Amino acid sequence: MIRAFTTYLFFHIFLLVISPTGYSQSTFNIIREEIMIPTSDNVSLGAILYRPETAGKWPAIVYRTPYGIDDYDSYAEFPRKAAQRGYLVFLIDVRGRYRSEGVFEAYRNEKRDGYDVLEWISGHPNCNGKVGTYGGSYPGIVQWQAMSMSPPHLIAAAPEMTPISSHHFFYNGGAFSMPWLDWFVPYIFPDKRKKANDHSGTWDDETGSLEWRESDRKQWYQYRPLNEIPILKEYAPEFFDWLEHPDSSSWWDFVNIKEDFSDFIVPVYLLSGWYDSAYGVEGAWQAFDKIHKEEISDHVKKHSKLILGPWNHTSITTRKTKFGNIDFGPAAGLDYDALLLTWYDMVLKNLSPVISQEMVNIFVMGANRWRSFKKWPIEPIEEETFYLNGDFSLSNSAEQVATSASYTFNPKNTLWDKSYEKSYPYDQRVNEERQDVLVFSTPTLTEDTEVIGEIKAKLFVSSSARDTDFAITLSDVYPDGRSINLSGMDAGYLRMRYREDNGYQMLMESDKIYEIEIGKLYTANVFKKGHKIRLTITSSKTPHYDPNPNTGNEIASDTKLQSCINYIHFGGNTNSRILLPRFKGN
């Protein structure tokens, strides 16, 4: 049953959109409705529907969010643009949020609810049976979750800035992701308090966000033990459930879709940024890679797209081209709405594209230009090795004599990333001056060096502790000395108890040398002639991850923090190195 309150929005803009390929499409007056959508367990979800006023049946596009459809509806242009173009657009509060009934449990109900919603929408009187989805971050991952249920009428999906692996989402490299604090408190708690009629804090999201930003948040990031953080006790039970399951196991199947790709039968439009949260850019890259490696239909491979630009975890507009200390120029702007609608026209309406789009579009920093590729994997890419040396240089040849460098890692005095709320490029010299950071640089480059893809560091390490962390950052060093990070600072992290990447913990033997790989750091950059390539190594990136206590104890319940000495070994048989994916094309 539909409860509808109809508002007529007459947009007297009767434009004719003419494509280079010849097809035309009218712009429609549109209607806005407020409805409730039933699920299979009789919980109704609140929604806003935009549709053409003209009678007929149209493809549908669905956006599901925990952040409130009323807030999204107040500023988002895409729903109206899409409805004017001949689509039904459904904006839906996920279970337990705002207009929707039920109890909110982060990510827990999104698979089944996603299936129910998409199938119900396919049978809507104004729907032609074809359904697509869109949205980024949480509204992105719910698309993957719904896809894993194989809803018959889902034709296309556009998950932006979102992971495909649950464990990397919550535990990057085995270390717990602490910014969940910055998610629950300002974005989730106000509506939970409202639903509970709890007047102990604000019910308004905007006020909640402002209060949180102005509070002493650092005390909660530093609180120990993690599984007793009092500010999260009442309204974030999920946080403590996640802490109880640090290993990669079947417990995480409610959100993990990495193993489901062979069952996916719809093309996807993937977008992320080099300064997106580490899970976002890795999710986009790995998802596209799996699409082209799994036994998936040619239709899905042909129509799936990948866009990676110089952005952080934010909405992409034509106006936003500067992030942090770097202005990437007008080319960095993107009319994402136009690109996405053109893609939907192609896969949901079978129309020829208004805007020609290659399979892969990569923004290369340094050169500040786009590169487009017609096939995957990107070619020609050659892996180039730079060895770490005792004089703290990076070079193409390894030293013959083994040596090492060490630093003391104190989890009470960690590297703090000032860009942690919205990662951006900034001068790393203040971090590189720390005593617990090792800095390795190439000589001044005599030619441009273009890198596109995943950066991997293969390191020989040891520690006085039974468990510790290692982290890398790749930077472009300018002639004036600026050292600019080429990814979000949360990328490139490893907790040693998870060094085998097999889902369970293995503590170290003190002072034993281990060969490890730290990857999942993606970028595209031209290191120009006169610049240097720089790799830094340390053992913390707070507040992205809880600093390792170095005790070897259970992390979540540990209250003891102790210092340790960590070593990087190079030369001889312990030739630590970094592998850069060099682009060799024109």
XYZ file of C-alpha atoms in Angstrom:
586
model
C 0.000 0.000 0.000
C 1.256 3.500 -0.863
C 0.641 6.533 1.321
C 1.180 9.485 -0.992
C 1.198 13.219 -0.542
C 1.669 14.737 -3.968
C 3.363 18.038 -4.761
C 3.402 19.226 -8.345
C 6.690 20.789 -9.376
C 6.321 22.437 -12.738
C 9.679 23.087 -14.326
C 8.862 25.207 -17.378
C 12.091 24.407 -19.133
C 11.119 22.658 -22.317
C 14.577 21.926 -23.610
C 15.584 19.511 -26.284
C 18.758 17.596 -25.529
C 20.580 16.804 -28.759
C 23.355 14.240 -28.645
C 26.337 13.955 -30.971
C 24.961 10.589 -32.002
C 21.610 11.977 -33.019
C 19.018 10.918 -30.442
C 16.853 13.512 -28.729
C 15.085 13.477 -25.403
C 12.410 15.826 -24.065
C 12.562 17.452 -20.656
C 9.484 16.641 -18.583
C 7.528 18.459 -15.915
C 7.894 16.411 -12.749
C 5.878 15.380 -9.696
C 7.173 14.831 -6.153
C 5.447 12.258 -3.940
C 6.035 11.056 -0.384
C 5.382 7.340 -0.034
C 6.006 4.293 2.163
C 7.531 1.126 0.708
C 6.795 -2.257 2.345
C 9.420 -4.931 2.982
C 8.947 -8.689 3.291
C 8.750 -8.540 7.109
C 6.113 -5.788 7.067
C 8.426 -2.930 7.978
C 7.691 0.139 5.855
C 10.444 2.427 4.581
C 9.889 6.135 4.051
C 10.608 7.454 0.569
C 10.354 10.424 -1.756
C 9.506 9.738 -5.389
C 10.229 12.083 -8.280
C 8.564 11.117 -11.562
C 7.592 12.635 -14.889
C 4.129 14.220 -14.881
C 3.509 12.666 -18.284
C 1.654 9.355 -18.202
C 3.762 6.341 -19.058
C 6.153 3.745 -17.709
C 9.751 4.675 -16.945
C 12.959 3.096 -15.696
C 13.578 3.678 -11.971
C 16.714 4.864 -10.162
C 17.022 4.189 -6.429
C 19.014 5.943 -3.680
C 19.037 4.402 -0.183
C 20.634 6.295 2.685
C 20.939 6.392 6.488
C 21.583 10.149 6.408
C 18.039 11.351 5.825
C 16.285 11.761 2.498
C 14.887 15.123 3.542
C 18.371 16.529 4.017
C 19.542 15.004 0.728
C 16.431 16.263 -1.056
C 17.123 19.814 0.144
C 20.289 20.158 -1.920
C 20.654 17.298 -4.400
C 20.067 18.185 -8.040
C 20.341 14.690 -9.476
C 16.846 13.397 -8.546
C 15.139 16.295 -10.326
C 17.476 16.132 -13.316
C 16.815 12.405 -13.711
C 13.041 12.754 -13.367
C 13.026 15.554 -15.936
C 14.900 13.187 -18.241
C 12.317 10.428 -17.974
C 13.137 8.384 -14.870
C 11.403 7.511 -11.639
C 13.763 8.464 -8.800
C 13.200 6.924 -5.366
C 14.973 8.393 -2.339
C 14.650 5.978 0.585
C 15.569 6.129 4.270
C 17.049 2.766 5.240
C 15.406 0.739 7.979
C 15.214 2.523 11.327
C 16.268 5.932 10.024
C 14.168 9.101 9.872
C 10.941 8.366 7.957
C 11.413 4.583 8.039
C 10.082 2.056 10.508
C 12.131 -0.629 12.221
C 15.426 -0.621 14.101
C 18.641 0.631 12.508
C 21.594 -1.778 12.681
C 24.451 -0.539 10.522
C 24.668 -2.608 7.302
C 22.764 -5.547 8.877
C 19.475 -5.313 6.975
C 20.616 -3.843 3.683
C 20.865 -7.056 1.666
C 17.303 -8.249 2.220
C 15.774 -4.775 2.340
C 17.626 -3.886 -0.842
C 16.175 -6.896 -2.631
C 12.654 -6.170 -1.354
C 12.769 -2.494 -2.288
C 14.143 -3.009 -5.781
C 11.596 -5.696 -6.603
C 8.716 -3.662 -5.184
C 9.786 -0.656 -7.241
C 9.988 -2.781 -10.392
C 6.259 -3.416 -9.988
C 5.322 0.206 -9.360
C 2.511 1.338 -11.719
C 4.815 3.866 -13.380
C 7.882 1.594 -13.672
C 8.736 -0.321 -16.833
C 10.446 -3.063 -14.822
C 14.002 -1.751 -15.170
C 15.738 -0.520 -12.012
C 19.097 1.134 -11.386
C 20.793 2.356 -8.207
C 23.245 5.104 -7.265
C 24.991 6.736 -4.303
C 28.330 6.901 -2.515
C 29.748 5.664 0.792
C 26.913 3.998 2.778
C 24.488 4.557 -0.136
C 27.176 2.871 -2.250
C 27.792 -0.230 -0.201
C 24.055 -0.948 0.111
C 24.016 -1.287 -3.681
C 26.657 -4.027 -3.556
C 24.724 -5.709 -0.753
C 21.519 -5.692 -2.785
C 23.384 -6.952 -5.868
C 24.604 -9.954 -3.881
C 20.955 -11.047 -3.598
C 20.574 -11.031 -7.431
C 17.308 -9.050 -7.680
C 15.872 -9.950 -11.110
C 14.913 -6.399 -12.119
C 18.163 -4.655 -11.182
C 19.760 -3.573 -14.465
C 22.519 -1.138 -13.435
C 24.319 0.090 -10.295
C 26.598 3.026 -9.536
C 28.336 2.458 -6.179
C 30.743 5.358 -5.544
C 33.557 5.547 -2.995
C 32.761 2.274 -1.278
C 34.491 -1.010 -0.359
C 33.832 -4.533 -1.560
C 35.694 -6.257 1.297
C 34.146 -5.961 4.738
C 37.330 -6.681 6.644
C 39.301 -3.956 4.875
C 36.395 -1.603 5.529
C 36.499 -2.108 9.278
C 40.069 -3.360 9.746
C 42.488 -1.946 7.187
C 45.585 -4.128 7.190
C 44.269 -5.641 10.409
C 44.068 -2.323 12.298
C 40.664 -1.129 13.482
C 39.269 1.962 11.767
C 38.704 4.547 14.499
C 36.785 7.223 12.498
C 33.623 5.248 13.196
C 33.528 7.641 16.158
C 33.121 10.488 13.662
C 30.280 8.597 12.026
C 28.179 7.390 14.929
C 28.254 10.437 17.178
C 27.369 13.270 14.755
C 25.458 11.397 12.037
C 23.714 8.440 13.683
C 23.039 9.437 17.284
C 20.723 12.479 16.818
C 18.021 10.500 15.012
C 18.445 7.556 17.404
C 17.873 9.893 20.342
C 14.831 11.362 18.617
C 13.295 7.938 18.024
C 13.953 7.049 21.692
C 12.513 10.395 22.893
C 15.873 10.922 24.610
C 16.505 14.598 25.428
C 20.053 14.053 26.694
C 21.442 15.438 23.439
C 20.398 17.119 20.227
C 17.980 15.568 17.749
C 19.294 17.747 14.957
C 22.080 16.399 12.725
C 23.537 19.789 11.876
C 23.730 20.763 15.536
C 25.142 17.346 16.416
C 27.895 17.688 13.814
C 28.812 21.171 15.025
C 28.894 20.089 18.672
C 31.054 17.092 17.824
C 33.558 19.115 15.799
C 33.908 21.628 18.633
C 34.288 18.978 21.345
C 37.474 17.371 22.678
C 37.291 14.406 20.322
C 40.889 13.393 20.903
C 40.050 12.044 24.347
C 37.805 9.426 22.774
C 40.356 8.409 20.154
C 42.852 7.902 22.969
C 40.428 6.119 25.292
C 41.416 2.636 26.445
C 40.202 -0.015 26.409
C 38.517 0.386 23.050
C 35.678 -1.937 24.017
C 34.657 0.343 26.888
C 34.381 3.744 25.175
C 31.472 5.181 27.183
C 30.242 7.695 24.620
C 29.277 4.831 22.256
C 27.695 2.465 24.780
C 24.029 3.383 24.417
C 23.552 3.970 20.720
C 26.396 2.174 18.919
C 26.264 -1.516 19.880
C 27.610 -2.359 16.409
C 30.944 -0.715 17.269
C 31.547 -3.221 20.039
C 30.362 -6.155 17.925
C 32.937 -5.174 15.304
C 35.676 -5.026 17.935
C 34.781 -8.551 19.067
C 35.459 -9.909 15.562
C 38.900 -8.643 14.491
C 39.612 -11.660 12.276
C 38.344 -12.038 8.729
C 35.655 -14.714 9.074
C 32.160 -15.686 7.967
C 30.809 -13.413 10.706
C 31.375 -10.523 8.295
C 29.308 -12.021 5.469
C 26.447 -9.624 6.200
C 28.438 -6.853 4.518
C 31.143 -8.656 2.527
C 30.463 -9.122 -1.195
C 33.988 -9.698 -2.484
C 33.298 -13.358 -3.234
C 29.991 -12.733 -5.010
C 31.267 -11.188 -8.222
C 30.810 -14.252 -10.383
C 27.063 -13.966 -9.647
C 26.762 -10.287 -10.596
C 24.849 -9.771 -13.822
C 24.576 -5.985 -14.047
C 27.095 -3.380 -15.229
C 28.431 -0.923 -12.657
C 29.612 2.675 -12.779
C 32.505 2.987 -10.337
C 33.953 6.246 -9.066
C 36.479 7.112 -6.385
C 39.353 9.504 -5.720
C 43.034 9.215 -4.872
C 42.288 10.967 -1.555
C 39.143 8.997 -0.869
C 39.122 6.787 2.220
C 41.479 3.893 1.544
C 38.597 1.431 1.277
C 36.938 3.566 -1.427
C 39.706 3.707 -3.994
C 40.696 0.107 -3.309
C 37.058 -0.957 -3.604
C 36.652 0.716 -6.991
C 39.954 -0.610 -8.356
C 39.470 -4.158 -7.092
C 35.818 -4.303 -8.110
C 36.661 -3.330 -11.677
C 39.537 -5.796 -11.679
C 37.294 -8.626 -10.488
C 34.650 -7.794 -13.086
C 37.235 -8.346 -15.805
C 38.817 -11.446 -14.250
C 35.717 -13.330 -13.123
C 33.478 -15.313 -15.455
C 31.062 -12.439 -15.918
C 29.030 -11.696 -19.034
C 30.460 -9.583 -21.844
C 27.500 -7.233 -21.380
C 28.627 -6.409 -17.823
C 32.258 -5.997 -18.862
C 31.412 -3.864 -21.877
C 29.159 -1.416 -20.047
C 30.970 -1.118 -16.693
C 32.975 2.077 -16.188
C 35.727 3.228 -13.812
C 36.567 6.856 -12.974
C 39.367 7.771 -10.544
C 40.184 11.437 -9.915
C 42.093 13.670 -7.483
C 39.208 13.830 -4.995
C 38.555 12.905 -1.408
C 35.492 11.287 0.186
C 33.047 13.906 -1.012
C 30.529 14.812 -3.689
C 32.066 15.495 -7.086
C 31.093 18.710 -8.855
C 32.415 20.784 -11.712
C 33.351 23.496 -9.239
C 35.518 21.571 -6.779
C 39.045 21.202 -8.134
C 41.214 22.207 -5.166
C 41.901 19.826 -2.305
C 44.285 20.709 0.486
C 47.442 22.432 -0.747
C 46.982 21.514 -4.414
C 44.757 23.006 -7.100
C 44.435 20.356 -9.788
C 43.096 22.770 -12.386
C 39.804 22.979 -14.254
C 40.215 19.516 -15.770
C 39.786 17.982 -12.311
C 36.162 19.126 -12.153
C 33.565 16.628 -13.249
C 29.883 16.934 -14.123
C 29.171 13.580 -12.570
C 25.397 13.957 -12.833
C 25.647 14.372 -16.621
C 28.004 11.415 -16.994
C 25.849 9.176 -14.826
C 22.631 10.088 -16.608
C 24.243 9.428 -19.973
C 25.291 6.003 -18.720
C 21.793 5.247 -17.411
C 20.379 6.264 -20.792
C 22.634 3.668 -22.356
C 22.004 0.741 -19.968
C 18.429 1.446 -18.834
C 17.001 2.974 -22.028
C 19.289 1.429 -24.667
C 20.017 4.867 -26.116
C 23.232 5.922 -27.795
C 25.416 7.946 -25.398
C 25.221 11.742 -25.289
C 28.759 11.850 -23.921
C 31.334 9.377 -25.180
C 32.906 7.557 -22.241
C 35.826 5.153 -22.381
C 35.957 2.077 -20.168
C 38.483 3.617 -17.747
C 39.206 7.292 -17.040
C 42.144 8.141 -14.776
C 43.174 11.623 -13.621
C 46.981 11.820 -13.492
C 48.190 14.282 -10.894
C 51.357 16.228 -11.558
C 50.386 16.453 -15.215
C 46.821 17.365 -14.148
C 45.282 15.601 -17.106
C 42.956 12.701 -17.806
C 43.991 9.448 -19.421
C 41.365 7.217 -20.984
C 41.739 3.488 -21.601
C 39.679 1.207 -23.813
C 40.562 -2.030 -22.010
C 41.573 -3.492 -18.674
C 44.117 -3.984 -17.233
C 45.729 -0.669 -18.146
C 48.547 -0.979 -20.654
C 51.439 -0.466 -20.956
C 52.399 -0.709 -17.259
C 55.835 -1.920 -16.151
C 56.706 -2.486 -12.524
C 59.846 -0.587 -11.529
C 61.756 -1.419 -8.362
C 63.344 1.169 -6.094
C 65.497 -0.248 -3.292
C 65.875 1.307 0.146
C 69.510 2.045 0.987
C 71.512 2.788 4.119
C 71.975 6.427 3.125
C 68.161 6.744 3.029
C 68.086 6.899 -0.744
C 65.856 5.073 -3.203
C 67.631 3.615 -6.204
C 67.217 0.933 -8.857
C 70.048 -1.168 -7.417
C 70.281 -2.806 -4.004
C 73.250 -2.505 -1.684
C 75.351 -5.636 -1.315
C 75.899 -5.307 2.430
C 72.959 -5.759 4.757
C 72.201 -2.939 7.160
C 69.190 -1.484 8.967
C 67.615 1.619 10.406
C 65.472 1.788 13.527
C 63.185 4.066 15.466
C 61.316 3.952 18.754
C 57.561 3.718 18.368
C 55.630 5.058 21.351
C 51.842 4.471 21.024
C 51.291 7.356 23.446
C 52.954 9.780 21.000
C 51.697 8.931 17.527
C 51.738 10.576 14.122
C 48.474 12.518 13.875
C 47.091 13.147 10.386
C 45.642 16.646 10.326
C 43.627 15.740 7.201
C 41.858 12.777 8.777
C 38.321 14.194 8.466
C 38.586 14.744 4.705
C 41.908 13.466 3.397
C 43.774 15.873 1.146
C 47.297 16.526 -0.161
C 49.492 18.573 2.155
C 53.174 19.165 2.885
C 54.435 16.122 4.797
C 57.640 17.700 6.096
C 56.194 18.241 9.558
C 55.498 14.490 9.754
C 58.841 13.567 8.178
C 60.702 15.465 10.888
C 59.436 13.116 13.590
C 61.964 10.793 15.212
C 59.746 7.768 14.522
C 59.564 8.331 10.744
C 62.139 7.000 8.281
C 62.443 8.965 5.029
C 63.812 7.522 1.767
C 64.120 9.646 -1.414
C 65.380 9.248 -4.944
C 67.973 11.633 -6.344
C 66.510 14.516 -8.328
C 64.759 13.001 -11.338
C 66.281 13.679 -14.764
C 63.076 12.755 -16.626
C 59.342 12.646 -15.991
C 58.194 9.455 -14.248
C 54.519 8.539 -14.569
C 52.950 6.091 -12.121
C 49.426 4.639 -12.345
C 48.108 1.907 -10.068
C 48.809 0.132 -6.803
C 51.964 1.005 -4.875
C 53.539 -1.919 -3.016
C 56.321 -1.871 -0.453
C 58.100 -5.166 0.187
C 59.931 -4.640 3.442
C 62.136 -6.675 5.728
C 61.222 -5.693 9.262
C 61.777 -6.705 12.867
C 60.698 -5.426 16.240
C 61.422 -5.737 19.929
C 57.661 -6.291 20.351
C 55.495 -9.326 19.619
C 53.117 -7.145 17.633
C 53.404 -3.690 16.103
C 52.358 -1.750 13.011
C 54.106 -0.509 9.878
C 52.777 2.180 7.557
C 53.956 3.826 4.339
C 53.305 7.119 2.563
C 54.326 7.950 -1.008
C 55.077 11.618 -1.721
C 56.070 13.836 -4.624
C 58.916 16.144 -3.536
C 58.924 19.496 -5.349
C 62.059 21.513 -6.122
C 61.125 23.940 -3.316
C 61.172 21.076 -0.805
C 57.440 20.465 -0.426
C 56.667 16.795 0.073
C 53.060 16.167 -1.062
C 51.298 12.897 -0.237
C 49.769 11.160 -3.266
C 46.950 9.336 -1.500
C 44.823 9.578 1.590
C 46.984 9.110 4.667
C 44.985 6.077 5.791
C 46.268 4.035 2.820
C 49.270 1.726 3.157
C 48.917 0.163 6.618
C 49.708 -3.226 8.182
C 49.286 -4.690 11.660
C 51.940 -7.344 12.032
C 49.736 -9.979 13.647
C 47.844 -9.981 10.309
C 50.932 -9.983 8.076
C 49.999 -13.320 6.455
C 46.691 -11.883 5.201
C 44.959 -15.146 6.007
C 42.299 -13.883 8.354
C 43.807 -14.917 11.654
C 46.452 -13.639 14.019
C 50.104 -14.649 14.256
C 52.265 -12.791 16.748
C 55.910 -12.062 15.999
C 59.028 -13.406 17.578
C 60.934 -10.506 19.057
C 63.837 -9.384 16.856
C 63.101 -11.968 14.148
C 63.216 -10.536 10.614
C 60.026 -10.857 8.575
C 59.391 -10.024 4.939
C 56.091 -8.206 4.589
C 54.124 -6.480 1.849
C 52.227 -3.250 2.384
C 50.006 -2.442 -0.564
C 46.484 -1.166 -1.205
C 47.832 2.325 -1.826
C 46.602 3.560 -5.210
C 47.562 6.694 -7.081
C 48.319 8.238 -10.469
C 50.997 10.907 -10.699
C 53.701 12.290 -12.931
C 56.854 12.901 -10.891
C 58.253 15.668 -13.030
C 61.853 16.206 -13.990
C 63.511 18.075 -11.102
C 61.264 16.399 -8.485
C 61.983 13.436 -6.206
C 60.060 10.293 -5.275
C 59.799 9.813 -1.515
C 58.751 6.896 0.681
C 58.221 7.323 4.406
C 57.843 4.500 6.911
C 56.461 4.751 10.420
C 54.208 2.797 12.801
C 51.098 4.907 13.323
C 48.527 6.943 11.447
C 46.158 8.277 14.039
C 43.316 8.809 14.349
C 42.669 6.602 11.314
C 43.668 3.490 13.275
C 44.043 2.616 16.910
C 47.775 2.743 17.705
C 49.183 -0.710 18.377
C 49.789 -1.228 22.126
C 52.859 -3.320 21.144
C 51.993 -5.855 23.868
C 50.666 -8.713 21.775
C 47.546 -8.756 23.946
C 43.980 -8.619 22.658
C 43.740 -5.158 21.125
C 40.167 -4.251 22.054
C 40.536 -4.920 25.775
C 44.176 -3.847 26.234
C 44.827 -0.876 28.510
C 48.614 -1.078 28.527
C 50.591 0.884 25.941
C 54.315 0.253 25.688
C 57.105 1.506 23.442
C 59.094 -0.737 21.144
C 62.000 -0.471 18.731
C 61.145 -1.191 15.098
C 63.694 -1.947 12.385
C 63.714 -1.711 8.598
C 66.391 -3.901 6.988
C 67.921 -3.314 3.573
C 70.788 -4.546 1.435
C 72.110 -8.085 1.026
C 69.388 -10.689 1.515
C 67.058 -8.178 3.162
C 66.579 -5.851 0.223
C 63.546 -3.791 1.213
C 62.049 -2.110 -1.833
C 59.101 -0.285 -3.278
C 57.401 -1.316 -6.520
C 56.010 1.444 -8.702
C 53.650 0.753 -11.651
C 55.297 2.872 -14.368
C 53.082 3.916 -17.258
C 55.085 3.631 -20.481
C 52.582 5.003 -22.958
C 52.447 8.370 -24.683
